[in-house]
CSV table of C-alpha atoms in Angstrom, one decimal:
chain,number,residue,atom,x,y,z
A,596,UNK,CA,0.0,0.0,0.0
A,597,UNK,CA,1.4,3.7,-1.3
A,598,UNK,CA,0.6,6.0,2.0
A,599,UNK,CA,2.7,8.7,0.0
A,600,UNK,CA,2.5,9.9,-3.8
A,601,UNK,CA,6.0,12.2,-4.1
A,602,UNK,CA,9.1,12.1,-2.6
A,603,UNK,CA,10.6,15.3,-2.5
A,604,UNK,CA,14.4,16.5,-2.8
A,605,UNK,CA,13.1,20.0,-1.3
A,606,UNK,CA,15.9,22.3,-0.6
A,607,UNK,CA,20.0,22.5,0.5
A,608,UNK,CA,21.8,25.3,1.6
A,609,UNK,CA,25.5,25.9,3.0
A,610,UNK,CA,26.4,28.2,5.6
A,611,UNK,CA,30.7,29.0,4.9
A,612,UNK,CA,31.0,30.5,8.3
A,613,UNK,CA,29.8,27.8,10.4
A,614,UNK,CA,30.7,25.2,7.7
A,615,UNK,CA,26.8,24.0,8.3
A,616,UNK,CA,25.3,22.1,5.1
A,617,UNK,CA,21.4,21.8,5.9
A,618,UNK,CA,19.9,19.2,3.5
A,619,UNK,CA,15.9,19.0,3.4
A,620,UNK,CA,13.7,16.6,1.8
A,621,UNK,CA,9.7,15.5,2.2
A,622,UNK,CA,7.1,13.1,1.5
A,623,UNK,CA,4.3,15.0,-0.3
A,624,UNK,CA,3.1,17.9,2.3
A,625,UNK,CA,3.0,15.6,5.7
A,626,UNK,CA,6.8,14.4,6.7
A,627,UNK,CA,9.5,17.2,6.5
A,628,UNK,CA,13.3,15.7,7.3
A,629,UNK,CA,16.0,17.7,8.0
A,630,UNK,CA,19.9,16.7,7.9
A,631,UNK,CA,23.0,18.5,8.5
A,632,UNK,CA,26.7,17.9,7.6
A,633,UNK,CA,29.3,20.1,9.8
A,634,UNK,CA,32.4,20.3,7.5
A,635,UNK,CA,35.4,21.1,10.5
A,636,UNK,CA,38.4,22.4,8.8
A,637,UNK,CA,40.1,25.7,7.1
A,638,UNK,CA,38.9,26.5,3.9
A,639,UNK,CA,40.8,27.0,0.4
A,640,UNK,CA,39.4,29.2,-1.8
A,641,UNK,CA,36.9,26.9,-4.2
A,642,UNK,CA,35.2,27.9,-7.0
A,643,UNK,CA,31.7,28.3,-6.1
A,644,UNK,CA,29.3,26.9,-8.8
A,645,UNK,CA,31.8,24.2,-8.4
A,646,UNK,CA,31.1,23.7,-4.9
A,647,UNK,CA,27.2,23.6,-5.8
A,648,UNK,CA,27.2,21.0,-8.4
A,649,UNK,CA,29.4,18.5,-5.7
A,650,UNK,CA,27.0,19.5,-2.9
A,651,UNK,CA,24.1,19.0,-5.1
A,652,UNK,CA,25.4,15.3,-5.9
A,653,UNK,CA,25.7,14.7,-2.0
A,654,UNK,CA,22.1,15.9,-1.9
A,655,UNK,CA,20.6,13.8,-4.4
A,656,UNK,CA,23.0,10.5,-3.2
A,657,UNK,CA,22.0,10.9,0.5
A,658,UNK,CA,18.5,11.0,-0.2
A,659,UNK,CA,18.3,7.3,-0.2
A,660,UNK,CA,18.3,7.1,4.1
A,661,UNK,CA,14.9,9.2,3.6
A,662,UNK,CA,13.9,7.6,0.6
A,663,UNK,CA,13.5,3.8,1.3
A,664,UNK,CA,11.3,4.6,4.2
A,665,UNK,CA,7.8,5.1,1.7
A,666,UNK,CA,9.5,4.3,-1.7
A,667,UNK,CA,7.1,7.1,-2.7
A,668,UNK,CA,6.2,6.4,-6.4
A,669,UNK,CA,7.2,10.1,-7.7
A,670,UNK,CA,10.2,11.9,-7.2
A,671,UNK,CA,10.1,15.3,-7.3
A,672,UNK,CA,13.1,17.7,-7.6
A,673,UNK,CA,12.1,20.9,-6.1
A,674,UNK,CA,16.0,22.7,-5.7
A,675,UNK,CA,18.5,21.0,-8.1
A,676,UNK,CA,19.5,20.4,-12.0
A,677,UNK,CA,19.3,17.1,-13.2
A,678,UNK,CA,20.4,16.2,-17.0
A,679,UNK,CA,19.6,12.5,-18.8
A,680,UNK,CA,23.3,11.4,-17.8
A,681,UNK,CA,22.6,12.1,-13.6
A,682,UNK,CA,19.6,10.7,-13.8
A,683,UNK,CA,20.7,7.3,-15.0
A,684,UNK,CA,23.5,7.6,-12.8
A,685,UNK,CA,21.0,8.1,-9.8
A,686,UNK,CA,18.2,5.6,-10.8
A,687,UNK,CA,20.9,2.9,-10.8
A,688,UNK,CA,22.8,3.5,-7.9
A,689,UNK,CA,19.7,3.5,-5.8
A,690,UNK,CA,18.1,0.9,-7.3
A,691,UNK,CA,21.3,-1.4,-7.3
A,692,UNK,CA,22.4,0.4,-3.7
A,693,UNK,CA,18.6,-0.5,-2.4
A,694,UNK,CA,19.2,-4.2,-3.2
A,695,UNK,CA,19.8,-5.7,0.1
A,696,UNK,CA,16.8,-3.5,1.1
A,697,UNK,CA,14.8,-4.7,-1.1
A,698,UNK,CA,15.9,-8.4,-0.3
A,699,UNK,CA,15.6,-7.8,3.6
A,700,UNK,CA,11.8,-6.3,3.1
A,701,UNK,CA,10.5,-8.9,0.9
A,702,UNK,CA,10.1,-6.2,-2.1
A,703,UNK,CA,11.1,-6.2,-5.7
A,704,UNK,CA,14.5,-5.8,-6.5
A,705,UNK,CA,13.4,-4.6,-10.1
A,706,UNK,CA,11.6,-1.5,-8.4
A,707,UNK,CA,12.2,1.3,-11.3
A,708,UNK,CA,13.7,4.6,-9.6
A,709,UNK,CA,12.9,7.5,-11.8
A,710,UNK,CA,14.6,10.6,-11.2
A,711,UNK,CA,13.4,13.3,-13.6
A,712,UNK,CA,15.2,14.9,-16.0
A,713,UNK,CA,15.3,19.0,-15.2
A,714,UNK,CA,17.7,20.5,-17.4
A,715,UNK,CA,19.5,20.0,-20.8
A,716,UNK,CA,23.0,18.4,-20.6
A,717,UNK,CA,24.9,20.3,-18.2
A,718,UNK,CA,28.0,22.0,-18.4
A,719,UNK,CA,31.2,20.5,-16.5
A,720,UNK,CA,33.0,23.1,-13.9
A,721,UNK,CA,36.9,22.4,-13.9
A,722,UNK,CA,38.9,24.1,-11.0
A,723,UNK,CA,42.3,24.2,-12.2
A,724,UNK,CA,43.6,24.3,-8.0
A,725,UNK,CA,42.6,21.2,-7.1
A,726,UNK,CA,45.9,18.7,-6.3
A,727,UNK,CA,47.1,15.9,-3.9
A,728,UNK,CA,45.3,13.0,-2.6
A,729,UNK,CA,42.4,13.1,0.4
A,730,UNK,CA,42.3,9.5,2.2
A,731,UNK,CA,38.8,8.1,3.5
A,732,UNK,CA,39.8,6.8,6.6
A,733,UNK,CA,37.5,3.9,8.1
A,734,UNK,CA,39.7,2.4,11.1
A,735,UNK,CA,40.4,-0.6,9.2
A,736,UNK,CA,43.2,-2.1,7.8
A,737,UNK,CA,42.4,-1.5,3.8
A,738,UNK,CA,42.2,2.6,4.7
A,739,UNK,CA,45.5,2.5,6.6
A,740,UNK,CA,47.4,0.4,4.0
A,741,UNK,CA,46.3,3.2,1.8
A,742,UNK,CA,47.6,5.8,3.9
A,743,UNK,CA,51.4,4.2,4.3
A,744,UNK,CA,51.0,3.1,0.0
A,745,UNK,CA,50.4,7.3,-0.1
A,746,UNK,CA,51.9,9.1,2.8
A,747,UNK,CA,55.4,9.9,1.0
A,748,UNK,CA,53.5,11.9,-1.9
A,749,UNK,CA,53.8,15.7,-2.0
A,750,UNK,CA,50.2,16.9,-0.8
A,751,UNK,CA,48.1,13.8,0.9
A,752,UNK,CA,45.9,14.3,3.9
A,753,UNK,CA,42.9,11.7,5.3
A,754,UNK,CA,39.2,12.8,6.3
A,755,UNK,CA,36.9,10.8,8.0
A,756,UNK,CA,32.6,11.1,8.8
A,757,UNK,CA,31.5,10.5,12.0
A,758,UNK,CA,33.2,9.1,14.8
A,759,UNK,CA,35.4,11.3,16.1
A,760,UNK,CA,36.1,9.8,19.4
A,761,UNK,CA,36.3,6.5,18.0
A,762,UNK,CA,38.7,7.4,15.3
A,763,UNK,CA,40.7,10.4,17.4
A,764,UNK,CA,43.2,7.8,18.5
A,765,UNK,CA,44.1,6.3,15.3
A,766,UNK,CA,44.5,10.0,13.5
A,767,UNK,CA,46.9,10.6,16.1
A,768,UNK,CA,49.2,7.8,15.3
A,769,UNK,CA,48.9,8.1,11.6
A,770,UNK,CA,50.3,11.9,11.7
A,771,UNK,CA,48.8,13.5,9.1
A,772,UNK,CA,46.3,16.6,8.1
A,773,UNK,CA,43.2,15.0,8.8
A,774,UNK,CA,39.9,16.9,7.9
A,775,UNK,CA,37.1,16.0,10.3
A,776,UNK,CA,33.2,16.0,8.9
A,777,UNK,CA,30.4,15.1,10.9
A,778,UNK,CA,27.0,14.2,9.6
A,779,UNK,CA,23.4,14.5,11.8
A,780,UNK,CA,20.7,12.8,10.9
A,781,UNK,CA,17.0,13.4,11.2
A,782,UNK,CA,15.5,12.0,14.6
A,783,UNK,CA,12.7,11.1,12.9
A,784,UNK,CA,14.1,8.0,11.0
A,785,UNK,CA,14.4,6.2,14.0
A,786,UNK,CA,10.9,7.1,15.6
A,787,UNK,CA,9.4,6.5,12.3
A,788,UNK,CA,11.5,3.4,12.0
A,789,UNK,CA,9.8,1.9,15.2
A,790,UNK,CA,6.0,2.8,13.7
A,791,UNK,CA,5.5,2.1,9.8
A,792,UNK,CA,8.6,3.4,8.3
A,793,UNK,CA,10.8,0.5,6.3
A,794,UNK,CA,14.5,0.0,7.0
A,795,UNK,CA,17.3,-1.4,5.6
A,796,UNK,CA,20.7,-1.2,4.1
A,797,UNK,CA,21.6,1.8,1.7
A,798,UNK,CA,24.2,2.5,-0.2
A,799,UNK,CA,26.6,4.2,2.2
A,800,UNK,CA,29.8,4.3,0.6
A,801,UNK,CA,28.1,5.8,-1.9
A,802,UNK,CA,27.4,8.9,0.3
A,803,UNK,CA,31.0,8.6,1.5
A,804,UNK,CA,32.2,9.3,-2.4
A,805,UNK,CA,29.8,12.4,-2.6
A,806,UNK,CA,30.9,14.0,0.7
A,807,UNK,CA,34.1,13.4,-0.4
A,808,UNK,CA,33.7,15.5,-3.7
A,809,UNK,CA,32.2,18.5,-1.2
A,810,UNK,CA,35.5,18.1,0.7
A,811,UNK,CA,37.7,18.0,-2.0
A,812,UNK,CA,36.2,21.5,-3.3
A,813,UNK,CA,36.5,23.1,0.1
A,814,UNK,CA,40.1,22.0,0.7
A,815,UNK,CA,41.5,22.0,-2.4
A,816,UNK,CA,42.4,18.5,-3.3
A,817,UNK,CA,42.0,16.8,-6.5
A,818,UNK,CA,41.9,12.9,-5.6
A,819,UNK,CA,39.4,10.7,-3.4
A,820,UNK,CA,40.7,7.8,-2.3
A,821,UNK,CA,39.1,4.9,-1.1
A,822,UNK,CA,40.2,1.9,-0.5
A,823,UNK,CA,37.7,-0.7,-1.8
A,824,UNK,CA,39.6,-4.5,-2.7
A,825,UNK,CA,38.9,-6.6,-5.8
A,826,UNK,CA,36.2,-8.7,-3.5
A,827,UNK,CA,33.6,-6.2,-3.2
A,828,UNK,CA,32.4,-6.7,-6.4
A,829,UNK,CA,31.1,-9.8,-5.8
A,830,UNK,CA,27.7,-10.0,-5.6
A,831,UNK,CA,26.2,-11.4,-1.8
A,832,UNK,CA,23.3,-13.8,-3.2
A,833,UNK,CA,20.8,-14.2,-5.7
A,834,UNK,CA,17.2,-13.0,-5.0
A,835,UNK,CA,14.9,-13.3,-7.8
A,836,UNK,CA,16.9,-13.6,-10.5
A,837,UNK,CA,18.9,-10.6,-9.6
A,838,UNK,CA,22.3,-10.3,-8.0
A,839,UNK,CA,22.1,-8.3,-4.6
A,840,UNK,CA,25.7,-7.4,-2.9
A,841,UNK,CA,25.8,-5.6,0.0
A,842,UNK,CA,28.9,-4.0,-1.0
A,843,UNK,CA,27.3,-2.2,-4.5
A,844,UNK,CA,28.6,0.9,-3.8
A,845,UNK,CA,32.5,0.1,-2.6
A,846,UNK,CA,32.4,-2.4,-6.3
A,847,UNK,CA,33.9,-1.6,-9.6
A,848,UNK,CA,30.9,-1.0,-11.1
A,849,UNK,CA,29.9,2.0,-8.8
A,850,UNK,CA,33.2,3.2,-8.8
A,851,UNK,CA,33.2,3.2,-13.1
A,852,UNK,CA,29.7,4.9,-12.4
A,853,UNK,CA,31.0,7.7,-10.2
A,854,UNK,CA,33.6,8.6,-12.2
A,855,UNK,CA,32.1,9.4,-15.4
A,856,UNK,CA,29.5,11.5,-13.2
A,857,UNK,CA,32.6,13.5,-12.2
A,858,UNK,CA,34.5,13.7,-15.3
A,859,UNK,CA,31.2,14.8,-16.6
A,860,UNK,CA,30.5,17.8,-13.9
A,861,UNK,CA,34.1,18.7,-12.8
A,862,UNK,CA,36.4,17.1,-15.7
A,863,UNK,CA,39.4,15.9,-13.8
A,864,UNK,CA,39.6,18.7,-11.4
A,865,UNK,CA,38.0,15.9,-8.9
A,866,UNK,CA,39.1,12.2,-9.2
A,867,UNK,CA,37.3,9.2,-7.5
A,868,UNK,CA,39.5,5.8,-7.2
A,869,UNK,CA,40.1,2.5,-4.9
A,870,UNK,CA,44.1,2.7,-4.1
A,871,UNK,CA,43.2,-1.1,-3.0
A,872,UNK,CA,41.1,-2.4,-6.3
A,873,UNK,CA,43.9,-4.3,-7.7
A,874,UNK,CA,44.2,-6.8,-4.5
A,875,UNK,CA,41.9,-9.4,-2.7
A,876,UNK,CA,41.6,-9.3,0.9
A,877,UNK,CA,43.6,-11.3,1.5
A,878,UNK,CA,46.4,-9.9,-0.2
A,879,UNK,CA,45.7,-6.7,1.2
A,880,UNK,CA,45.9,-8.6,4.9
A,881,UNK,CA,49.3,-9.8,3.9
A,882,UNK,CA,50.4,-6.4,2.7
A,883,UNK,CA,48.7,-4.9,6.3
A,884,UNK,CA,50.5,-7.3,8.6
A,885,UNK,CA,53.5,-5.1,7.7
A,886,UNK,CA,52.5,-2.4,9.4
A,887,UNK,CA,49.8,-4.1,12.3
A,888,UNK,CA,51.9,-3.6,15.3
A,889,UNK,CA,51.8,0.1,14.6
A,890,UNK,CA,47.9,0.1,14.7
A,891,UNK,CA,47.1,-3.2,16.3
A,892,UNK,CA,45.9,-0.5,19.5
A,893,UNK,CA,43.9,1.5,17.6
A,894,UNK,CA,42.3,0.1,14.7
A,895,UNK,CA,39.1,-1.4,13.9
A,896,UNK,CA,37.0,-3.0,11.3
A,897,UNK,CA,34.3,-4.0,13.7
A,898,UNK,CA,30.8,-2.4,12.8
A,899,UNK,CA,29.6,-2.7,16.3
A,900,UNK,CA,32.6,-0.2,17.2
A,901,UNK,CA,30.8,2.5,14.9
A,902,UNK,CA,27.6,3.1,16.6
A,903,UNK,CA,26.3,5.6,17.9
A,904,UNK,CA,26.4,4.3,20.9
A,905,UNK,CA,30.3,3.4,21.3
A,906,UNK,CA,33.6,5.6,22.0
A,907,UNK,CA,36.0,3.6,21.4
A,908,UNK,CA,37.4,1.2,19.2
A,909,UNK,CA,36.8,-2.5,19.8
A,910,UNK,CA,36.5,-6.1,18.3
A,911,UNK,CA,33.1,-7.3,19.3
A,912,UNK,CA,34.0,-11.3,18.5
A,913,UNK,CA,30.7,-11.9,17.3
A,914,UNK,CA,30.0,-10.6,14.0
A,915,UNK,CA,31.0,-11.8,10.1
A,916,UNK,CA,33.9,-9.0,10.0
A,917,UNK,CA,35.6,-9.8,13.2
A,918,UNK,CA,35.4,-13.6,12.0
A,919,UNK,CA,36.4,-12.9,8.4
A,920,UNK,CA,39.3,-10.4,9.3
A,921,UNK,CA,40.5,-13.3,12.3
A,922,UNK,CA,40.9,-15.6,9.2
A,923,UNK,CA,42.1,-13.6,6.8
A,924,UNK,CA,45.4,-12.2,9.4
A,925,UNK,CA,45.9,-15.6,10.6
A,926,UNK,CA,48.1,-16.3,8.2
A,927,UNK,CA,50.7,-13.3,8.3
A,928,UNK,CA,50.5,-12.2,12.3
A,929,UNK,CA,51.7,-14.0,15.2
A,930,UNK,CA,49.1,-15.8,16.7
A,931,UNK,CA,49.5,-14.2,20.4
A,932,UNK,CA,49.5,-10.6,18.9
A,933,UNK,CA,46.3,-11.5,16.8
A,934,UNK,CA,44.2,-13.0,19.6
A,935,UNK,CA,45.1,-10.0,21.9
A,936,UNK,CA,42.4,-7.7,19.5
A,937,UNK,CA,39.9,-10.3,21.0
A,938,UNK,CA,41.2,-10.0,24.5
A,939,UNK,CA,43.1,-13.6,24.0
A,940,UNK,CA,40.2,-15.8,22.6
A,941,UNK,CA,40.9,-17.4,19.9
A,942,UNK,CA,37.4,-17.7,17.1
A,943,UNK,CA,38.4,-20.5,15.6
A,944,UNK,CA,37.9,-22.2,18.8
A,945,UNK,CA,34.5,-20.8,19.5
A,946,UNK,CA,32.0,-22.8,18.6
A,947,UNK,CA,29.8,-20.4,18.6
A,948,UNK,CA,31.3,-19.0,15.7
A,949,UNK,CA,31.3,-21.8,13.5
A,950,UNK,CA,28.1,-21.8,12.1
A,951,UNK,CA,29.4,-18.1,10.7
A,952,UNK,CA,32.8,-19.6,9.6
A,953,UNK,CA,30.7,-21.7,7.5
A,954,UNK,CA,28.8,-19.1,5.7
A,955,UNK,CA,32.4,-17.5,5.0
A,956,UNK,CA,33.4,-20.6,3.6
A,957,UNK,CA,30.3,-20.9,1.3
A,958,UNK,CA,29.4,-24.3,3.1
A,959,UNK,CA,26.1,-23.8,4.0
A,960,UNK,CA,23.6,-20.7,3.5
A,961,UNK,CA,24.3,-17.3,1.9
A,962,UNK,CA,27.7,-15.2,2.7
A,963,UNK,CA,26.7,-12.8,5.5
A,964,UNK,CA,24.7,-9.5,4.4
A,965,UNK,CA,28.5,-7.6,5.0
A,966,UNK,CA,31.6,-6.7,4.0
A,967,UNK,CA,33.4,-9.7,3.7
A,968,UNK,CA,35.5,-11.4,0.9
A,969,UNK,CA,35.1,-13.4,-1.5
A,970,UNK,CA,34.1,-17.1,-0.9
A,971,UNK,CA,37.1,-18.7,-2.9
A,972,UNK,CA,39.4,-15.8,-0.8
A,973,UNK,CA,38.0,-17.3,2.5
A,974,UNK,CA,38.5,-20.9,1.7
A,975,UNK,CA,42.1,-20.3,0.8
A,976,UNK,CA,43.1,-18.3,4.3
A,977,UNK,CA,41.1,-21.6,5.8
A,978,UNK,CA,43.5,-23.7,4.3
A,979,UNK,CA,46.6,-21.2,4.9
A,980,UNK,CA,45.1,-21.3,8.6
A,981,UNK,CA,45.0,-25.1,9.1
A,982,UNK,CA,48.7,-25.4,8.8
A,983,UNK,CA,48.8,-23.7,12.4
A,984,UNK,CA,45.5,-25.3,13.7
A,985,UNK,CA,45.1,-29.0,11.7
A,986,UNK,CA,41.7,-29.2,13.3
A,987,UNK,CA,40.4,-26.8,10.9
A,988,UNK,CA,40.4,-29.2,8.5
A,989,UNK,CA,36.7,-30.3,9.4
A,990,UNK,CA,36.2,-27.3,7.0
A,991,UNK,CA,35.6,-29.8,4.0
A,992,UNK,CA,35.4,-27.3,0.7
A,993,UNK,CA,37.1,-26.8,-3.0
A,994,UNK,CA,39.4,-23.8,-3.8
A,995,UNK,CA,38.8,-23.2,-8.0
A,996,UNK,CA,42.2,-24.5,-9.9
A,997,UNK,CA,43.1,-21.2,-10.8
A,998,UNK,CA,42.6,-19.0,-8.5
A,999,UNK,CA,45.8,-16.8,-6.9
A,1000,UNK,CA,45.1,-14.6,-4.2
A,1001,UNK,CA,48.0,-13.0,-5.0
A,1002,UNK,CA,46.9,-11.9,-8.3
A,1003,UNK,CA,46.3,-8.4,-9.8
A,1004,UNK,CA,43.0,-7.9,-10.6
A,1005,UNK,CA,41.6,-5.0,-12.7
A,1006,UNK,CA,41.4,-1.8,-11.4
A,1007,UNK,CA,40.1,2.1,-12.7
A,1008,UNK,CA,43.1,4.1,-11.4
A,1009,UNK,CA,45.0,7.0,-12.7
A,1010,UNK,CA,47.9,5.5,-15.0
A,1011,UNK,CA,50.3,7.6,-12.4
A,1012,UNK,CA,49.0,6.1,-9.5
A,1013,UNK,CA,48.6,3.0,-10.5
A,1014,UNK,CA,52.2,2.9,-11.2
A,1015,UNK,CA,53.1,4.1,-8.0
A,1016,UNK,CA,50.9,1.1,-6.3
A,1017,UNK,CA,52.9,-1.6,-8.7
A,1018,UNK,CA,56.7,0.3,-7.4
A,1019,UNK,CA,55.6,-0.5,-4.0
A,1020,UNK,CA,53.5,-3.6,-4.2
A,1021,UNK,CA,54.8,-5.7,-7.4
């Protein structure tokens, strides 16, 4: 049953003083949501129809959080330009973002998502300023193998969303400009949430590359780097007759999708790539383990560590990423070291986590709705891993003939930096 007709992208505006970006949408004229991003660090001069196309595509992209409550049938753009090219690029990342949604509330994975077209084919904006590389940083492993792959180049600093207290500690020991953002959502998500609002998954790294384009205009920085692996492109499971992967947004495919949406609006005076595409996880665990005691204190990949709710970082020992990134460092760090992140318990031997080791290893019932590798990259750290505990071997499975973890696997970089990634990593 429809209970709203329009969903509507109503107004944003940006406040340079108080670095306040107020972001306003609505279902038709009953529910009014209001959310702000806090941008916390110095200004560069930015060019400033520049700065409203980026902010524009934050506005659109972060809609979905408001959007997959009603899945309104209309959208309606009442402050924004959209031409024929941004609204493919929008109808497919929340459709395709949407897809564990979809799956999780029994709905249609084939939902269309029509985002009007408002304006002819629009004009790009190239700032000729913009240089260096800007680092998402996570508190996991991928973002800080990214950081010591990058920290030797002339201008690189790392920005983060959310989670300052969490993350405060690991900034520290990494040492560099760090730009801090924070984002505030609408209260009423989660009162609706508990009354007859839907909830699910959306496409959040997708959000993370538009607030990273607003970023890059206000500080002057030409690259966004994430660092997504080769394994999130993998599609999670199958649900009627469509592939739904819980990691759309950090895949290939999105990352293709988001470049040509900035080439188109900003030529290459904004660049969007995964420093980490190339690699599996478990190649980018093996490359980590060179640097883990630095970290091992302060970093995370936990999502129960990033709520709300939390302070600090912690491994929670429960959930598919603690188990998946147990396995996946097994190999590479000494055993000791490793189990001290789980306060000395070792999650092979918990029985309780079996049933999730098994879903890892594609044994029985669908890899878990997160971000986790590959099945074929999880059977092999098994097998690595039952050289130092033989007991694992009750983990009956087939690794394909050809698969390598260790091999390069294709990427969408900048010929420049891709070359830098092969002098360090080849």
């Amino acid at each position: 049953m429809i209970k709203y007709k329009n969903f509507i992208f109503k107004d944003y505006t940006f406040d340079e003083t108080s670095g306040h970006l107020d972001l306003n949408y609505g279902y038709d004229d009953q529910l009014d949501f209001h959310e702000t991003y806090i941008f916390d660090f110095p200004f560069k001069d930015y060019d400033r129809s520049a700065l409203d196309k980026a902010i524009q595509l934050l506005f659109f992209i972060a809609g979905t959080s408001y959007y997959k409550m009603y899945l309104a049938p209309n959208i309606v753009i009442q402050k924004g330009q959209i031409d024929s090219r941004l609204s493919t690029f929008l109808n497919k990342t929340y459709q395709k973002g949407l897809g564990e949604f979809f799956y999780v509330n029994g709905l249609d994975p084939r939902t269309k998502i029509n985002f009007p077209v408002n304006s002819e084919l629009l004009e790009s904006v190239v700032s000729s300023t913009s240089s260096g590389q800007l680092i998402g940083l996570g508190g996991g492993k991928d973002s800080l193998l990214s950081v010591e792959l990058l920290r030797e180049q002339a201008k690189v600093a790392t920005w983060s969303l959310n989670h300052r207290s969490q993350l405060s500690p690991l900034v520290d020991r990494v040492g560099l400009k760090h730009l801090w953002v924070e984002r505030q959502w609408d209260p009423q998500i989660a009162q609706l949430n508990n009354q007859d609002a839907m909830n699910g998954h959306v496409p959040i790294s997708a959000i993370f590359s538009t607030v990273g384009a607003v970023i890059a205009m206000l500080s002057g920085y030409q690259d966004i780097v994430v660092s997504n692996e080769s394994s999130a492109s993998e599609p999670t499971l199958s649900y009627q007759g469509m592939d739904i992967n819980h990691q759309y947004s950090k895949s290939l495919e999105y990352e293709k999708d988001f470049q040509a949406i900035l080439l188109h609006s900003f030529g290459d005076s904004i660049r969007y790539y995964s420093l980490l595409r190339p690699f599996s996880e478990l190649r980018i665990a093996e490359f980590f383990s060179i640097y883990f005691d630095k970290y091992a204190d302060v970093f995370s990949s936990c999502n129960r560590a990033f709520t709300i709710a939390e302070s600090h970082m912690f491994w929670c020992g429960q959930c598919a990423k603690c188990a998946f990134v147990f396995l996946i460092l097994t190999p590479f760090i000494d055993r000791e070291k490793l189990e001290r992140l789980w306060h000395s318990r070792n999650l092979f031997r918990d029985p309780k986590m079996e049933g999730m080791y098994r879903r890892l290893l594609g044994i029985e019932g669908n890899k878990p709705l997160d971000c986790v590798g590959e099945v074929k990259e999880a059977r092999t750290a098994m097998r690595l891993a039952s050289r130092i505990y033989p007991e694992l071997s009750k983990y009956e499975f087939e690794i394909p003939g050809d698969y390598d973890y260790k091999s390069w696997a294709e990427a969408s970089l900048p010929d420049s930096i891709f070359s830098l990634v092969e002098e360090k990593l080849a």
